mmCIF file of C-alpha atoms in Angstrom:
data_model
loop_
_atom_site.group_PDB
_atom_site.id
_atom_site.type_symbol
_atom_site.label_atom_id
_atom_site.label_comp_id
_atom_site.label_asym_id
_atom_site.label_seq_id
_atom_site.Cartn_x
_atom_site.Cartn_y
_atom_site.Cartn_z
ATOM 1 C CA MET K 1 48.668 3.672 59.766
ATOM 2 C CA PHE K 2 49.254 0.014 60.478
ATOM 3 C CA ASP K 3 49.779 -2.742 57.864
ATOM 4 C CA PHE K 4 48.066 -5.858 59.216
ATOM 5 C CA LEU K 5 49.728 -8.208 56.745
ATOM 6 C CA ARG K 6 53.246 -7.168 57.626
ATOM 7 C CA ASP K 7 52.676 -6.143 61.215
ATOM 8 C CA THR K 8 54.620 -2.961 60.568
ATOM 9 C CA PRO K 9 53.557 0.664 60.422
ATOM 10 C CA VAL K 10 53.293 2.264 56.987
ATOM 11 C CA ASN K 11 54.148 5.878 56.355
ATOM 12 C CA LEU K 12 51.469 7.600 54.290
ATOM 13 C CA PRO K 13 52.608 10.443 52.028
ATOM 14 C CA ASN K 14 51.275 13.900 52.760
ATOM 15 C CA ASP K 15 50.956 14.882 49.094
ATOM 16 C CA ALA K 16 48.523 13.182 46.678
ATOM 17 C CA SER K 17 51.032 13.353 43.810
ATOM 18 C CA GLN K 18 53.232 10.885 45.659
ATOM 19 C CA MET K 19 50.442 8.306 45.744
ATOM 20 C CA GLN K 20 50.915 6.263 42.562
ATOM 21 C CA ASP K 21 47.907 3.963 42.916
ATOM 22 C CA VAL K 22 45.439 6.892 43.162
ATOM 23 C CA ILE K 23 46.910 8.554 40.075
ATOM 24 C CA ASP K 24 46.545 5.286 38.119
ATOM 25 C CA ILE K 25 42.882 5.031 39.083
ATOM 26 C CA GLU K 26 42.272 8.663 38.205
ATOM 27 C CA GLY K 27 43.001 7.954 34.494
ATOM 28 C CA VAL K 28 40.184 5.406 34.330
ATOM 29 C CA PHE K 29 37.570 7.998 35.240
ATOM 30 C CA THR K 30 38.732 10.866 33.026
ATOM 31 C CA HIS K 31 36.598 9.878 29.984
ATOM 32 C CA ALA K 32 33.222 10.683 31.462
ATOM 33 C CA TRP K 33 29.784 10.488 29.849
ATOM 34 C CA ILE K 34 30.384 13.906 28.292
ATOM 35 C CA ASP K 35 32.519 12.236 25.612
ATOM 36 C CA TYR K 36 29.542 10.071 24.576
ATOM 37 C CA LEU K 37 27.011 12.900 24.625
ATOM 38 C CA PRO K 38 27.420 13.918 20.931
ATOM 39 C CA VAL K 39 26.988 10.295 19.814
ATOM 40 C CA PHE K 40 23.876 10.009 21.953
ATOM 41 C CA PHE K 41 22.302 13.170 20.521
ATOM 42 C CA VAL K 42 23.173 12.251 16.928
ATOM 43 C CA SER K 43 21.597 8.811 17.431
ATOM 44 C CA LEU K 44 18.538 10.385 19.010
ATOM 45 C CA GLY K 45 18.269 12.835 16.100
ATOM 46 C CA ILE K 46 18.450 10.003 13.561
ATOM 47 C CA ILE K 47 15.719 8.089 15.387
ATOM 48 C CA PHE K 48 13.441 11.147 15.487
ATOM 49 C CA PHE K 49 14.137 11.828 11.806
ATOM 50 C CA LEU K 50 13.190 8.246 10.870
ATOM 51 C CA ILE K 51 10.003 8.454 12.933
ATOM 52 C CA LEU K 52 9.128 11.731 11.220
ATOM 53 C CA LEU K 53 9.714 10.183 7.781
ATOM 54 C CA ILE K 54 7.498 7.209 8.628
ATOM 55 C CA LEU K 55 4.696 9.469 9.870
ATOM 56 C CA LEU K 56 4.903 11.675 6.772
ATOM 57 C CA PHE K 57 4.840 8.616 4.514
ATOM 58 C CA LYS K 58 1.745 7.257 6.270
ATOM 59 C CA LYS K 59 0.036 10.636 5.989
ATOM 60 C CA TRP K 60 0.877 10.791 2.277
ATOM 61 C CA GLN K 61 -0.506 7.266 1.736
ATOM 62 C CA LYS K 62 -3.703 8.195 3.583
ATOM 63 C CA LYS K 63 -4.172 11.302 1.416
ATOM 64 C CA LYS K 64 -3.620 9.242 -1.726
ATOM 65 C CA ALA K 65 -6.193 6.671 -0.627
ATOM 66 C CA SER K 66 -8.714 9.330 0.366
ATOM 67 C CA ARG K 67 -8.338 11.038 -3.023
ATOM 68 C CA GLU K 68 -9.384 7.799 -4.730
ATOM 69 C CA GLU K 69 -12.272 7.313 -2.318
ATOM 70 C CA ASN K 70 -13.601 10.771 -3.162
ATOM 71 C CA LEU K 71 -13.740 10.054 -6.890
ATOM 72 C CA LYS K 72 -17.087 9.580 -8.568
ATOM 73 C CA PRO K 73 -17.724 6.031 -9.799
ATOM 74 C CA ASP K 74 -17.071 6.872 -13.452
ATOM 75 C CA GLU K 75 -13.878 8.793 -12.641
ATOM 76 C CA ARG K 76 -12.612 5.895 -10.568
ATOM 77 C CA PHE K 77 -13.526 3.493 -13.381
ATOM 78 C CA TYR K 78 -11.550 5.474 -15.962
ATOM 79 C CA ALA K 79 -8.586 5.880 -13.595
ATOM 80 C CA ASP K 80 -8.524 2.125 -12.956
ATOM 81 C CA ILE K 81 -8.817 1.318 -16.670
ATOM 82 C CA ASN K 82 -5.959 3.699 -17.471
ATOM 83 C CA ARG K 83 -3.826 2.129 -14.739
ATOM 84 C CA LEU K 84 -4.604 -1.308 -16.149
ATOM 85 C CA MET K 85 -3.751 -0.298 -19.708
ATOM 86 C CA ILE K 86 -0.390 1.114 -18.562
ATOM 87 C CA GLN K 87 0.577 -2.363 -17.304
ATOM 88 C CA ASN K 88 0.556 -3.648 -20.928
ATOM 89 C CA LEU K 89 -0.800 -7.047 -19.930
ATOM 90 C CA ILE K 90 -2.289 -7.534 -23.405
ATOM 91 C CA GLU K 91 1.085 -7.063 -25.105
ATOM 92 C CA LYS K 92 2.706 -9.425 -22.610
ATOM 93 C CA GLY K 93 0.164 -12.104 -23.508
ATOM 94 C CA GLU K 94 -1.442 -12.157 -20.068
ATOM 95 C CA THR K 95 -5.049 -11.859 -21.231
ATOM 96 C CA LYS K 96 -6.315 -14.048 -18.396
ATOM 97 C CA LYS K 97 -4.824 -11.688 -15.801
ATOM 98 C CA PHE K 98 -6.087 -8.694 -17.795
ATOM 99 C CA TYR K 99 -9.650 -10.027 -17.711
ATOM 100 C CA PHE K 100 -9.429 -10.706 -13.975
ATOM 101 C CA PHE K 101 -8.629 -7.036 -13.459
ATOM 102 C CA ILE K 102 -11.022 -5.562 -16.015
ATOM 103 C CA SER K 103 -13.992 -7.608 -14.776
ATOM 104 C CA GLU K 104 -13.195 -6.525 -11.215
ATOM 105 C CA ILE K 105 -13.079 -2.893 -12.364
ATOM 106 C CA ALA K 106 -16.469 -3.295 -14.072
ATOM 107 C CA ARG K 107 -17.954 -4.962 -10.987
ATOM 108 C CA ARG K 108 -16.547 -2.234 -8.737
ATOM 109 C CA PHE K 109 -18.182 0.405 -10.956
ATOM 110 C CA ILE K 110 -21.505 -1.435 -10.678
ATOM 111 C CA SER K 111 -21.057 -1.695 -6.902
ATOM 112 C CA ASP K 112 -20.206 1.980 -6.484
ATOM 113 C CA TYR K 113 -22.708 3.399 -8.937
ATOM 114 C CA PHE K 114 -25.757 1.218 -8.299
ATOM 115 C CA GLN K 115 -25.022 0.469 -4.626
ATOM 116 C CA TYR K 116 -25.249 -3.230 -5.446
ATOM 117 C CA PRO K 117 -22.744 -5.839 -4.185
ATOM 118 C CA ALA K 118 -21.594 -6.861 -7.666
ATOM 119 C CA LEU K 119 -18.197 -8.061 -6.465
ATOM 120 C CA ASP K 120 -19.943 -10.870 -4.583
ATOM 121 C CA LYS K 121 -22.442 -11.814 -7.298
ATOM 122 C CA THR K 122 -22.215 -13.879 -10.459
ATOM 123 C CA GLN K 123 -22.800 -12.520 -13.928
ATOM 124 C CA SER K 124 -26.286 -14.025 -14.148
ATOM 125 C CA GLU K 125 -27.300 -12.633 -10.741
ATOM 126 C CA ILE K 126 -26.189 -9.132 -11.738
ATOM 127 C CA GLU K 127 -28.015 -9.341 -15.055
ATOM 128 C CA ALA K 128 -31.217 -10.672 -13.447
ATOM 129 C CA GLU K 129 -31.137 -8.004 -10.723
ATOM 130 C CA PHE K 130 -30.816 -5.202 -13.268
ATOM 131 C CA ILE K 131 -33.704 -6.514 -15.356
ATOM 132 C CA ARG K 132 -35.936 -7.364 -12.368
ATOM 133 C CA ASN K 133 -35.560 -3.967 -10.692
ATOM 134 C CA SER K 134 -35.604 -2.017 -13.955
ATOM 135 C CA VAL K 135 -32.373 -0.317 -12.981
ATOM 136 C CA LEU K 136 -31.212 -0.526 -16.589
ATOM 137 C CA ASP K 137 -33.042 -1.287 -19.769
ATOM 138 C CA ALA K 138 -32.757 -4.897 -20.877
ATOM 139 C CA GLY K 139 -30.266 -4.105 -23.646
ATOM 140 C CA LYS K 140 -27.694 -2.522 -21.323
ATOM 141 C CA ALA K 141 -28.217 -5.210 -18.683
ATOM 142 C CA LEU K 142 -27.718 -7.990 -21.239
ATOM 143 C CA ALA K 143 -24.680 -6.223 -22.705
ATOM 144 C CA ILE K 144 -22.846 -6.061 -19.371
ATOM 145 C CA GLY K 145 -24.002 -9.600 -18.619
ATOM 146 C CA ASN K 146 -22.508 -10.815 -21.904
ATOM 147 C CA PHE K 147 -19.258 -8.997 -21.171
ATOM 148 C CA LEU K 148 -18.982 -10.508 -17.678
ATOM 149 C CA SER K 149 -19.843 -13.945 -19.081
ATOM 150 C CA LYS K 150 -17.119 -13.609 -21.704
ATOM 151 C CA ALA K 151 -14.663 -12.477 -19.020
ATOM 152 C CA GLU K 152 -15.485 -15.524 -16.881
ATOM 153 C CA LYS K 153 -14.951 -17.834 -19.872
ATOM 154 C CA ILE K 154 -11.548 -16.279 -20.486
ATOM 155 C CA LYS K 155 -10.562 -16.320 -16.811
ATOM 156 C CA PHE K 156 -11.725 -19.816 -15.925
ATOM 157 C CA GLY K 157 -12.511 -21.630 -19.168
ATOM 158 C CA GLY K 158 -9.268 -21.080 -21.033
ATOM 159 C CA PHE K 159 -11.091 -19.233 -23.817
ATOM 160 C CA VAL K 160 -8.532 -17.780 -26.261
ATOM 161 C CA ILE K 161 -8.993 -14.213 -27.476
ATOM 162 C CA THR K 162 -7.146 -11.933 -29.886
ATOM 163 C CA THR K 163 -5.624 -8.567 -29.055
ATOM 164 C CA GLU K 164 -8.157 -6.841 -31.285
ATOM 165 C CA GLU K 165 -11.051 -8.431 -29.367
ATOM 166 C CA VAL K 166 -9.520 -7.292 -26.081
ATOM 167 C CA LYS K 167 -9.311 -3.719 -27.360
ATOM 168 C CA ASN K 168 -12.935 -3.956 -28.548
ATOM 169 C CA ASP K 169 -13.986 -5.144 -25.078
ATOM 170 C CA VAL K 170 -12.186 -2.224 -23.421
ATOM 171 C CA HIS K 171 -13.849 0.184 -25.846
ATOM 172 C CA PHE K 172 -17.243 -1.458 -25.199
ATOM 173 C CA LEU K 173 -16.818 -1.196 -21.442
ATOM 174 C CA LYS K 174 -15.835 2.476 -21.618
ATOM 175 C CA SER K 175 -18.812 3.290 -23.840
ATOM 176 C CA TRP K 176 -21.150 1.230 -21.611
ATOM 177 C CA VAL K 177 -20.059 3.198 -18.534
ATOM 178 C CA LYS K 178 -20.447 6.451 -20.447
ATOM 179 C CA ASP K 179 -23.974 5.483 -21.610
ATOM 180 C CA VAL K 180 -25.064 4.279 -18.176
ATOM 181 C CA TYR K 181 -23.716 7.397 -16.517
ATOM 182 C CA LYS K 182 -25.635 9.620 -18.940
ATOM 183 C CA VAL K 183 -28.935 7.759 -18.566
ATOM 184 C CA ILE K 184 -29.237 7.681 -14.806
#
């Protein structure tokens, strides 16, 4: 072979072990992709495991939501009231927040049971609709109207109420739902 920089011939060794530059390069390529293969598969396994957990969680949430959708209106009402009572908003002094929730629960019961959009209507509209269509007798319609009116005064008017009155309202609402559910 001829070295063009020196203009002199170069003797090449016959054995590869005598070639130092090739042996140096060989060390660079000894750690192949096989060394990274376990890390790759462990990472891939973790990703699949996380995806599986997310899918199972979503499926569990969907089942939980569908269980509540399949409840009858009175069962859903009692479940919501029990959930509300567990929050202890009355003991914390948050009666305004309590009445926001309890009036929504009552309106949702009316919406589900009577197929009437009570969540979008005012207390007087609900009361008038019940009386006009003879869905309920006037006494029950006025009773729920009075409750919703009282709830609106507490929520928006700053009306102060005692703990005993709150408990009486919860008892009234439970008995009203029980009476309405028996009648119709």
